[in-house]
Amino acid sequence: HLVHTRVRASPLGDDALLTARECPAWSEVVLDRERAAELPSAAAVAHGCSVVQVHALASASECRSLCAAASAAAQRVRRADCLIGLVRAPIVDLFDSQSDIDACEALLQRCVRFVQAQLPSLAKALFGEVSFETVLRNSDLVFSPGEPALNVYTQGGCFTPHEDEQSLTCLLNLSDAGSYDGGGTAFWSSREGLAVATPPSVVLRTPAGTALLFGGTVTHAGQPIRRGERCVLVASFSTAGHDCFVPHGEALLDASEPRTEECSLDALCAALAL
């Protein structure tokens, strides 16, 4: 499949939410070129047409430190539970050290600040007025089961095609490319049909420190590892008590009104395009 990428710079204004060190360049990998062509990036992400790559969101030293801690913790889990392939565990359960948990918190906050600064309409529509002073302990958020988590893949480890069904997913690869063979994250466009029956639209194998951001309707999978070990920080989340496919603000249905549909992505994208 041909992959179209819309590359974005990251200009900083006086009121930027990110420091210069935390404002990496980013690019948009378009899964559905026809549908994305008429949409701004925020709406394309919300509608599942695009995946955003945030380059160098985490530093090399941050990645090395978390990789070492995750690898050691996953090895303990493998020995205790006789697991092979993939170890997946919530951050707060996997790590004994509060400093490692705090490092994950800092990276997730950095991811949110990136969205607020570079895709502000997306942040507002998905999360409204939610405060992100914390991500891990934020009572205004709900996460996919067991997340935020570390996925630690070794030989044969993979994650089958699925959709997260949350407002936003962040996947942050922590492992250097030379530390494993295979792997990467496969994505299917909405036009590809059943993921189990068709090859992916694209497989993204990102360098350590690069994050992938995408919406909850995007079908994706963790590709099998042939050698070595790959560590990925993952968090899929939405606003608590709020339909993750309905935008906050004026486009949000009144809570007293009966719902006539389970999902309103078109309404969300219409609001983002305003």
PDB file of C-alpha atoms in Angstrom:
ATOM      1  CA  HIS A   1       0.000   0.000   0.000  1.00  0.00           C
ATOM      2  CA  LEU A   2       1.104   3.546  -0.679  1.00  0.00           C
ATOM      3  CA  VAL A   3       1.324   5.678   2.437  1.00  0.00           C
ATOM      4  CA  HIS A   4       0.759   9.423   2.343  1.00  0.00           C
ATOM      5  CA  THR A   5       2.427  11.554   5.005  1.00  0.00           C
ATOM      6  CA  ARG A   6       1.567  15.163   5.755  1.00  0.00           C
ATOM      7  CA  VAL A   7       4.571  16.577   7.602  1.00  0.00           C
ATOM      8  CA  ARG A   8       3.978  19.332  10.117  1.00  0.00           C
ATOM      9  CA  ALA A   9       6.469  21.658  11.705  1.00  0.00           C
ATOM     10  CA  SER A  10       5.876  22.676  15.297  1.00  0.00           C
ATOM     11  CA  PRO A  11       5.963  26.469  15.580  1.00  0.00           C
ATOM     12  CA  LEU A  12       6.042  27.834  19.095  1.00  0.00           C
ATOM     13  CA  GLY A  13       4.091  30.908  20.056  1.00  0.00           C
ATOM     14  CA  ASP A  14       4.458  33.034  23.160  1.00  0.00           C
ATOM     15  CA  ASP A  15       1.638  31.097  24.821  1.00  0.00           C
ATOM     16  CA  ALA A  16       2.850  27.649  23.786  1.00  0.00           C
ATOM     17  CA  LEU A  17       1.961  24.846  26.163  1.00  0.00           C
ATOM     18  CA  LEU A  18       5.199  22.982  25.445  1.00  0.00           C
ATOM     19  CA  THR A  19       8.754  24.044  26.139  1.00  0.00           C
ATOM     20  CA  ALA A  20      11.156  24.062  23.208  1.00  0.00           C
ATOM     21  CA  ARG A  21      12.620  20.751  24.375  1.00  0.00           C
ATOM     22  CA  GLU A  22       9.125  19.229  24.472  1.00  0.00           C
ATOM     23  CA  CYS A  23       7.955  20.455  21.073  1.00  0.00           C
ATOM     24  CA  PRO A  24       9.102  17.871  18.545  1.00  0.00           C
ATOM     25  CA  ALA A  25       8.266  17.822  14.877  1.00  0.00           C
ATOM     26  CA  TRP A  26       5.352  15.620  13.937  1.00  0.00           C
ATOM     27  CA  SER A  27       3.945  13.955  10.890  1.00  0.00           C
ATOM     28  CA  GLU A  28       0.572  12.575   9.914  1.00  0.00           C
ATOM     29  CA  VAL A  29       0.365   9.152   8.304  1.00  0.00           C
ATOM     30  CA  VAL A  30      -2.822   9.045   6.251  1.00  0.00           C
ATOM     31  CA  LEU A  31      -4.602   5.696   6.228  1.00  0.00           C
ATOM     32  CA  ASP A  32      -7.472   6.839   4.002  1.00  0.00           C
ATOM     33  CA  ARG A  33      -6.215   9.447   1.548  1.00  0.00           C
ATOM     34  CA  GLU A  34      -9.562  10.135  -0.091  1.00  0.00           C
ATOM     35  CA  ARG A  35     -11.383  10.854   3.155  1.00  0.00           C
ATOM     36  CA  ALA A  36      -8.486  12.685   4.816  1.00  0.00           C
ATOM     37  CA  ALA A  37      -7.880  15.010   1.868  1.00  0.00           C
ATOM     38  CA  GLU A  38     -10.823  17.229   2.797  1.00  0.00           C
ATOM     39  CA  LEU A  39     -10.226  17.166   6.543  1.00  0.00           C
ATOM     40  CA  PRO A  40      -7.857  19.097   8.802  1.00  0.00           C
ATOM     41  CA  SER A  41      -5.484  16.905  10.756  1.00  0.00           C
ATOM     42  CA  ALA A  42      -7.527  16.996  13.964  1.00  0.00           C
ATOM     43  CA  ALA A  43     -10.665  15.782  12.214  1.00  0.00           C
ATOM     44  CA  ALA A  44      -8.722  13.175  10.225  1.00  0.00           C
ATOM     45  CA  VAL A  45      -7.369  11.716  13.465  1.00  0.00           C
ATOM     46  CA  ALA A  46     -10.809  11.767  15.108  1.00  0.00           C
ATOM     47  CA  HIS A  47     -12.396  10.071  12.111  1.00  0.00           C
ATOM     48  CA  GLY A  48      -9.781   7.298  12.047  1.00  0.00           C
ATOM     49  CA  CYS A  49      -8.311   8.447   8.732  1.00  0.00           C
ATOM     50  CA  SER A  50      -4.852   9.297  10.094  1.00  0.00           C
ATOM     51  CA  VAL A  51      -2.238   8.405  12.663  1.00  0.00           C
ATOM     52  CA  VAL A  52      -0.013  11.122  14.115  1.00  0.00           C
ATOM     53  CA  GLN A  53       3.676  10.380  14.682  1.00  0.00           C
ATOM     54  CA  VAL A  54       5.207  12.590  17.367  1.00  0.00           C
ATOM     55  CA  HIS A  55       8.943  12.402  16.814  1.00  0.00           C
ATOM     56  CA  ALA A  56      11.315  12.377  19.793  1.00  0.00           C
ATOM     57  CA  LEU A  57       8.606  12.827  22.398  1.00  0.00           C
ATOM     58  CA  ALA A  58      10.870  10.968  24.828  1.00  0.00           C
ATOM     59  CA  SER A  59      14.641  11.370  25.062  1.00  0.00           C
ATOM     60  CA  ALA A  60      17.111   8.540  24.534  1.00  0.00           C
ATOM     61  CA  SER A  61      17.977   8.495  28.236  1.00  0.00           C
ATOM     62  CA  GLU A  62      14.317   8.352  29.254  1.00  0.00           C
ATOM     63  CA  CYS A  63      13.745   5.443  26.895  1.00  0.00           C
ATOM     64  CA  ARG A  64      16.807   3.530  28.095  1.00  0.00           C
ATOM     65  CA  SER A  65      15.866   3.951  31.745  1.00  0.00           C
ATOM     66  CA  LEU A  66      12.254   2.837  31.320  1.00  0.00           C
ATOM     67  CA  CYS A  67      13.241  -0.014  28.984  1.00  0.00           C
ATOM     68  CA  ALA A  68      15.675  -1.402  31.547  1.00  0.00           C
ATOM     69  CA  ALA A  69      13.093  -1.185  34.329  1.00  0.00           C
ATOM     70  CA  ALA A  70      10.319  -2.684  32.179  1.00  0.00           C
ATOM     71  CA  SER A  71      12.553  -5.506  30.956  1.00  0.00           C
ATOM     72  CA  ALA A  72      13.567  -6.484  34.494  1.00  0.00           C
ATOM     73  CA  ALA A  73       9.984  -6.329  35.755  1.00  0.00           C
ATOM     74  CA  ALA A  74       8.670  -8.341  32.794  1.00  0.00           C
ATOM     75  CA  GLN A  75      11.304 -10.996  33.380  1.00  0.00           C
ATOM     76  CA  ARG A  76      10.057 -11.416  36.949  1.00  0.00           C
ATOM     77  CA  VAL A  77       6.502 -11.797  35.642  1.00  0.00           C
ATOM     78  CA  ARG A  78       7.596 -14.377  33.054  1.00  0.00           C
ATOM     79  CA  ARG A  79       9.324 -16.489  35.672  1.00  0.00           C
ATOM     80  CA  ALA A  80       6.410 -16.268  38.098  1.00  0.00           C
ATOM     81  CA  ASP A  81       3.649 -16.920  35.559  1.00  0.00           C
ATOM     82  CA  CYS A  82       5.537 -19.041  32.990  1.00  0.00           C
ATOM     83  CA  LEU A  83       4.763 -16.545  30.218  1.00  0.00           C
ATOM     84  CA  ILE A  84       6.420 -16.257  26.822  1.00  0.00           C
ATOM     85  CA  GLY A  85       6.040 -13.710  24.057  1.00  0.00           C
ATOM     86  CA  LEU A  86       4.118 -10.763  25.495  1.00  0.00           C
ATOM     87  CA  VAL A  87       3.979  -9.454  29.049  1.00  0.00           C
ATOM     88  CA  ARG A  88       1.374  -6.738  29.480  1.00  0.00           C
ATOM     89  CA  ALA A  89       0.844  -5.126  32.868  1.00  0.00           C
ATOM     90  CA  PRO A  90      -0.480  -1.853  34.319  1.00  0.00           C
ATOM     91  CA  ILE A  91       2.294   0.608  35.070  1.00  0.00           C
ATOM     92  CA  VAL A  92       1.332   0.849  38.727  1.00  0.00           C
ATOM     93  CA  ASP A  93       1.546  -2.941  39.093  1.00  0.00           C
ATOM     94  CA  LEU A  94       4.619  -3.604  36.974  1.00  0.00           C
ATOM     95  CA  PHE A  95       7.003  -1.121  38.602  1.00  0.00           C
ATOM     96  CA  ASP A  96       8.142  -1.222  42.209  1.00  0.00           C
ATOM     97  CA  SER A  97       9.936   2.107  41.922  1.00  0.00           C
ATOM     98  CA  GLN A  98       7.868   5.274  42.197  1.00  0.00           C
ATOM     99  CA  SER A  99      10.445   7.042  40.035  1.00  0.00           C
ATOM    100  CA  ASP A 100       9.611   4.715  37.126  1.00  0.00           C
ATOM    101  CA  ILE A 101       5.897   5.349  37.582  1.00  0.00           C
ATOM    102  CA  ASP A 102       6.577   9.091  37.732  1.00  0.00           C
ATOM    103  CA  ALA A 103       8.603   8.859  34.501  1.00  0.00           C
ATOM    104  CA  CYS A 104       5.611   7.282  32.737  1.00  0.00           C
ATOM    105  CA  GLU A 105       3.359   9.985  34.154  1.00  0.00           C
ATOM    106  CA  ALA A 106       5.671  12.684  32.788  1.00  0.00           C
ATOM    107  CA  LEU A 107       5.664  11.139  29.296  1.00  0.00           C
ATOM    108  CA  LEU A 108       1.875  10.830  29.213  1.00  0.00           C
ATOM    109  CA  GLN A 109       1.503  14.444  30.344  1.00  0.00           C
ATOM    110  CA  ARG A 110       3.928  15.453  27.593  1.00  0.00           C
ATOM    111  CA  CYS A 111       1.772  13.615  25.075  1.00  0.00           C
ATOM    112  CA  VAL A 112      -1.359  15.429  26.240  1.00  0.00           C
ATOM    113  CA  ARG A 113       0.403  18.803  26.122  1.00  0.00           C
ATOM    114  CA  PHE A 114       1.465  18.052  22.570  1.00  0.00           C
ATOM    115  CA  VAL A 115      -2.155  17.471  21.540  1.00  0.00           C
ATOM    116  CA  GLN A 116      -3.276  20.629  23.339  1.00  0.00           C
ATOM    117  CA  ALA A 117      -0.616  22.716  21.608  1.00  0.00           C
ATOM    118  CA  GLN A 118      -0.579  21.233  18.101  1.00  0.00           C
ATOM    119  CA  LEU A 119      -4.129  19.870  17.724  1.00  0.00           C
ATOM    120  CA  PRO A 120      -6.106  22.117  20.090  1.00  0.00           C
ATOM    121  CA  SER A 121      -9.484  21.510  18.459  1.00  0.00           C
ATOM    122  CA  LEU A 122      -8.986  17.773  18.908  1.00  0.00           C
ATOM    123  CA  ALA A 123      -8.057  18.188  22.573  1.00  0.00           C
ATOM    124  CA  LYS A 124     -11.081  20.390  23.243  1.00  0.00           C
ATOM    125  CA  ALA A 125     -13.526  18.135  21.432  1.00  0.00           C
ATOM    126  CA  LEU A 126     -12.268  14.947  23.032  1.00  0.00           C
ATOM    127  CA  PHE A 127     -11.571  16.113  26.565  1.00  0.00           C
ATOM    128  CA  GLY A 128     -13.425  19.395  27.071  1.00  0.00           C
ATOM    129  CA  GLU A 129     -12.208  21.201  30.180  1.00  0.00           C
ATOM    130  CA  VAL A 130     -10.500  18.220  31.801  1.00  0.00           C
ATOM    131  CA  SER A 131      -7.422  19.211  33.791  1.00  0.00           C
ATOM    132  CA  PHE A 132      -4.332  17.152  33.083  1.00  0.00           C
ATOM    133  CA  GLU A 133      -2.265  17.913  36.155  1.00  0.00           C
ATOM    134  CA  THR A 134      -2.057  14.139  36.360  1.00  0.00           C
ATOM    135  CA  VAL A 135      -2.884  11.385  33.885  1.00  0.00           C
ATOM    136  CA  LEU A 136      -2.385   8.196  35.892  1.00  0.00           C
ATOM    137  CA  ARG A 137      -4.472   9.377  38.843  1.00  0.00           C
ATOM    138  CA  ASN A 138      -6.988  11.516  36.956  1.00  0.00           C
ATOM    139  CA  SER A 139     -10.533  10.779  38.162  1.00  0.00           C
ATOM    140  CA  ASP A 140     -11.927  12.591  35.102  1.00  0.00           C
ATOM    141  CA  LEU A 141     -10.501   9.939  32.765  1.00  0.00           C
ATOM    142  CA  VAL A 142     -11.323   6.329  31.986  1.00  0.00           C
ATOM    143  CA  PHE A 143      -8.808   3.956  30.403  1.00  0.00           C
ATOM    144  CA  SER A 144      -8.923   0.718  28.477  1.00  0.00           C
ATOM    145  CA  PRO A 145      -8.698  -2.252  30.881  1.00  0.00           C
ATOM    146  CA  GLY A 146      -5.271  -2.560  32.475  1.00  0.00           C
ATOM    147  CA  GLU A 147      -3.971   0.742  31.130  1.00  0.00           C
ATOM    148  CA  PRO A 148      -1.841   2.815  31.220  1.00  0.00           C
ATOM    149  CA  ALA A 149       0.353  -0.210  30.662  1.00  0.00           C
ATOM    150  CA  LEU A 150       3.706  -1.466  29.471  1.00  0.00           C
ATOM    151  CA  ASN A 151       3.671  -4.045  26.697  1.00  0.00           C
ATOM    152  CA  VAL A 152       6.952  -5.964  26.708  1.00  0.00           C
ATOM    153  CA  TYR A 153       7.314  -8.167  23.629  1.00  0.00           C
ATOM    154  CA  THR A 154       9.876 -10.948  23.190  1.00  0.00           C
ATOM    155  CA  GLN A 155      10.200 -13.587  20.457  1.00  0.00           C
ATOM    156  CA  GLY A 156       6.759 -14.577  19.190  1.00  0.00           C
ATOM    157  CA  GLY A 157       5.011 -11.847  21.133  1.00  0.00           C
ATOM    158  CA  CYS A 158       2.264  -9.976  19.300  1.00  0.00           C
ATOM    159  CA  PHE A 159      -1.067  -8.221  19.810  1.00  0.00           C
ATOM    160  CA  THR A 160      -3.971  -9.245  17.570  1.00  0.00           C
ATOM    161  CA  PRO A 161      -5.984  -6.688  15.519  1.00  0.00           C
ATOM    162  CA  HIS A 162      -8.408  -4.665  17.612  1.00  0.00           C
ATOM    163  CA  GLU A 163      -9.920  -1.221  18.205  1.00  0.00           C
ATOM    164  CA  ASP A 164      -9.421   0.566  21.522  1.00  0.00           C
ATOM    165  CA  GLU A 165     -12.823   2.318  21.513  1.00  0.00           C
ATOM    166  CA  GLN A 166     -11.529   5.260  23.539  1.00  0.00           C
ATOM    167  CA  SER A 167     -11.155   8.900  22.525  1.00  0.00           C
ATOM    168  CA  LEU A 168      -7.388   8.749  22.041  1.00  0.00           C
ATOM    169  CA  THR A 169      -4.613   6.175  22.129  1.00  0.00           C
ATOM    170  CA  CYS A 170      -0.943   6.922  22.717  1.00  0.00           C
ATOM    171  CA  LEU A 171       1.640   4.249  21.865  1.00  0.00           C
ATOM    172  CA  LEU A 172       5.202   5.209  22.758  1.00  0.00           C
ATOM    173  CA  ASN A 173       7.976   2.886  21.589  1.00  0.00           C
ATOM    174  CA  LEU A 174      10.816   2.813  24.115  1.00  0.00           C
ATOM    175  CA  SER A 175      13.161   0.325  22.415  1.00  0.00           C
ATOM    176  CA  ASP A 176      15.990   1.022  19.984  1.00  0.00           C
ATOM    177  CA  ALA A 177      15.494  -0.515  16.542  1.00  0.00           C
ATOM    178  CA  GLY A 178      18.604  -2.664  16.948  1.00  0.00           C
ATOM    179  CA  SER A 179      17.281  -4.357  20.071  1.00  0.00           C
ATOM    180  CA  TYR A 180      14.679  -6.423  18.202  1.00  0.00           C
ATOM    181  CA  ASP A 181      13.665  -7.747  14.781  1.00  0.00           C
ATOM    182  CA  GLY A 182      10.128  -7.646  13.463  1.00  0.00           C
ATOM    183  CA  GLY A 183       7.574  -5.820  15.526  1.00  0.00           C
ATOM    184  CA  GLY A 184       5.981  -2.490  14.744  1.00  0.00           C
ATOM    185  CA  THR A 185       2.334  -1.459  14.778  1.00  0.00           C
ATOM    186  CA  ALA A 186       0.068  -2.422  11.885  1.00  0.00           C
ATOM    187  CA  PHE A 187      -2.867  -0.204  10.919  1.00  0.00           C
ATOM    188  CA  TRP A 188      -5.895  -0.814   8.720  1.00  0.00           C
ATOM    189  CA  SER A 189      -7.973   1.898   7.079  1.00  0.00           C
ATOM    190  CA  SER A 190     -11.736   1.724   7.445  1.00  0.00           C
ATOM    191  CA  ARG A 191     -11.899   0.662   3.794  1.00  0.00           C
ATOM    192  CA  GLU A 192      -9.777  -2.447   4.264  1.00  0.00           C
ATOM    193  CA  GLY A 193     -12.551  -4.604   5.708  1.00  0.00           C
ATOM    194  CA  LEU A 194     -11.841  -7.294   8.283  1.00  0.00           C
ATOM    195  CA  ALA A 195      -8.269  -7.018   9.516  1.00  0.00           C
ATOM    196  CA  VAL A 196      -7.925 -10.777   9.820  1.00  0.00           C
ATOM    197  CA  ALA A 197      -8.647 -11.160   6.107  1.00  0.00           C
ATOM    198  CA  THR A 198      -6.607  -8.316   4.609  1.00  0.00           C
ATOM    199  CA  PRO A 199      -3.034  -7.087   4.897  1.00  0.00           C
ATOM    200  CA  PRO A 200      -2.572  -3.855   6.871  1.00  0.00           C
ATOM    201  CA  SER A 201      -2.621  -0.476   5.169  1.00  0.00           C
ATOM    202  CA  VAL A 202       0.723   0.304   6.794  1.00  0.00           C
ATOM    203  CA  VAL A 203       3.101  -1.035   9.437  1.00  0.00           C
ATOM    204  CA  LEU A 204       4.882   1.688  11.405  1.00  0.00           C
ATOM    205  CA  ARG A 205       8.203   0.781  13.006  1.00  0.00           C
ATOM    206  CA  THR A 206       9.092   3.908  14.922  1.00  0.00           C
ATOM    207  CA  PRO A 207      12.417   4.747  16.560  1.00  0.00           C
ATOM    208  CA  ALA A 208      12.692   4.854  20.317  1.00  0.00           C
ATOM    209  CA  GLY A 209      10.969   7.912  21.754  1.00  0.00           C
ATOM    210  CA  THR A 210       8.451   8.370  18.929  1.00  0.00           C
ATOM    211  CA  ALA A 211       4.776   8.260  19.886  1.00  0.00           C
ATOM    212  CA  LEU A 212       1.795   7.236  17.764  1.00  0.00           C
ATOM    213  CA  LEU A 213      -1.550   8.957  18.402  1.00  0.00           C
ATOM    214  CA  PHE A 214      -4.843   7.799  16.904  1.00  0.00           C
ATOM    215  CA  GLY A 215      -8.574   7.529  17.514  1.00  0.00           C
ATOM    216  CA  GLY A 216     -10.546   4.708  19.037  1.00  0.00           C
ATOM    217  CA  THR A 217     -12.026   3.331  15.813  1.00  0.00           C
ATOM    218  CA  VAL A 218      -8.688   2.583  14.149  1.00  0.00           C
ATOM    219  CA  THR A 219      -7.955  -1.123  13.772  1.00  0.00           C
ATOM    220  CA  HIS A 220      -4.368  -1.854  14.740  1.00  0.00           C
ATOM    221  CA  ALA A 221      -2.143  -4.702  15.921  1.00  0.00           C
ATOM    222  CA  GLY A 222       1.272  -5.332  17.463  1.00  0.00           C
ATOM    223  CA  GLN A 223       3.352  -7.248  14.927  1.00  0.00           C
ATOM    224  CA  PRO A 224       5.259 -10.382  16.055  1.00  0.00           C
ATOM    225  CA  ILE A 225       8.789 -10.046  17.387  1.00  0.00           C
ATOM    226  CA  ARG A 226      11.310 -12.396  15.774  1.00  0.00           C
ATOM    227  CA  ARG A 227      14.272 -11.591  18.026  1.00  0.00           C
ATOM    228  CA  GLY A 228      15.087  -9.459  21.036  1.00  0.00           C
ATOM    229  CA  GLU A 229      12.722  -7.349  23.111  1.00  0.00           C
ATOM    230  CA  ARG A 230      10.444  -4.383  22.424  1.00  0.00           C
ATOM    231  CA  CYS A 231       8.890  -2.201  25.146  1.00  0.00           C
ATOM    232  CA  VAL A 232       5.875   0.017  24.461  1.00  0.00           C
ATOM    233  CA  LEU A 233       4.098   2.436  26.789  1.00  0.00           C
ATOM    234  CA  VAL A 234       0.389   2.450  25.935  1.00  0.00           C
ATOM    235  CA  ALA A 235      -2.571   4.490  27.170  1.00  0.00           C
ATOM    236  CA  SER A 236      -6.053   4.654  25.626  1.00  0.00           C
ATOM    237  CA  PHE A 237      -8.383   7.048  27.431  1.00  0.00           C
ATOM    238  CA  SER A 238     -11.570   9.093  27.327  1.00  0.00           C
ATOM    239  CA  THR A 239     -13.448  11.517  29.573  1.00  0.00           C
ATOM    240  CA  ALA A 240     -15.248   9.678  32.375  1.00  0.00           C
ATOM    241  CA  GLY A 241     -19.013   9.519  31.948  1.00  0.00           C
ATOM    242  CA  HIS A 242     -18.883  10.878  28.415  1.00  0.00           C
ATOM    243  CA  ASP A 243     -19.467   9.187  25.054  1.00  0.00           C
ATOM    244  CA  CYS A 244     -15.988   9.168  23.558  1.00  0.00           C
ATOM    245  CA  PHE A 245     -17.359   9.758  20.029  1.00  0.00           C
ATOM    246  CA  VAL A 246     -19.420  12.840  20.881  1.00  0.00           C
ATOM    247  CA  PRO A 247     -17.596  16.196  21.050  1.00  0.00           C
ATOM    248  CA  HIS A 248     -17.693  18.361  24.156  1.00  0.00           C
ATOM    249  CA  GLY A 249     -19.289  21.769  23.965  1.00  0.00           C
ATOM    250  CA  GLU A 250     -22.150  22.934  21.750  1.00  0.00           C
ATOM    251  CA  ALA A 251     -22.243  19.763  19.649  1.00  0.00           C
ATOM    252  CA  LEU A 252     -22.800  17.574  22.706  1.00  0.00           C
ATOM    253  CA  LEU A 253     -26.307  16.182  23.072  1.00  0.00           C
ATOM    254  CA  ASP A 254     -28.170  17.229  26.199  1.00  0.00           C
ATOM    255  CA  ALA A 255     -27.934  14.461  28.786  1.00  0.00           C
ATOM    256  CA  SER A 256     -31.746  14.346  29.031  1.00  0.00           C
ATOM    257  CA  GLU A 257     -32.219  13.683  25.321  1.00  0.00           C
ATOM    258  CA  PRO A 258     -32.641  10.069  24.197  1.00  0.00           C
ATOM    259  CA  ARG A 259     -29.719   8.735  22.212  1.00  0.00           C
ATOM    260  CA  THR A 260     -30.666   7.484  18.775  1.00  0.00           C
ATOM    261  CA  GLU A 261     -27.231   6.197  17.744  1.00  0.00           C
ATOM    262  CA  GLU A 262     -24.307   4.629  19.523  1.00  0.00           C
ATOM    263  CA  CYS A 263     -21.581   6.528  17.684  1.00  0.00           C
ATOM    264  CA  SER A 264     -21.535   9.983  16.093  1.00  0.00           C
ATOM    265  CA  LEU A 265     -18.139  10.347  14.447  1.00  0.00           C
ATOM    266  CA  ASP A 266     -19.632  12.587  11.756  1.00  0.00           C
ATOM    267  CA  ALA A 267     -20.844  15.006  14.422  1.00  0.00           C
ATOM    268  CA  LEU A 268     -17.418  14.982  16.015  1.00  0.00           C
ATOM    269  CA  CYS A 269     -15.673  15.730  12.733  1.00  0.00           C
ATOM    270  CA  ALA A 270     -18.188  18.448  11.878  1.00  0.00           C
ATOM    271  CA  ALA A 271     -17.407  20.134  15.173  1.00  0.00           C
ATOM    272  CA  LEU A 272     -13.665  19.834  14.596  1.00  0.00           C
ATOM    273  CA  ALA A 273     -13.964  21.400  11.156  1.00  0.00           C
ATOM    274  CA  LEU A 274     -15.619  24.567  12.506  1.00  0.00           C
TER     275      LEU A 274
END
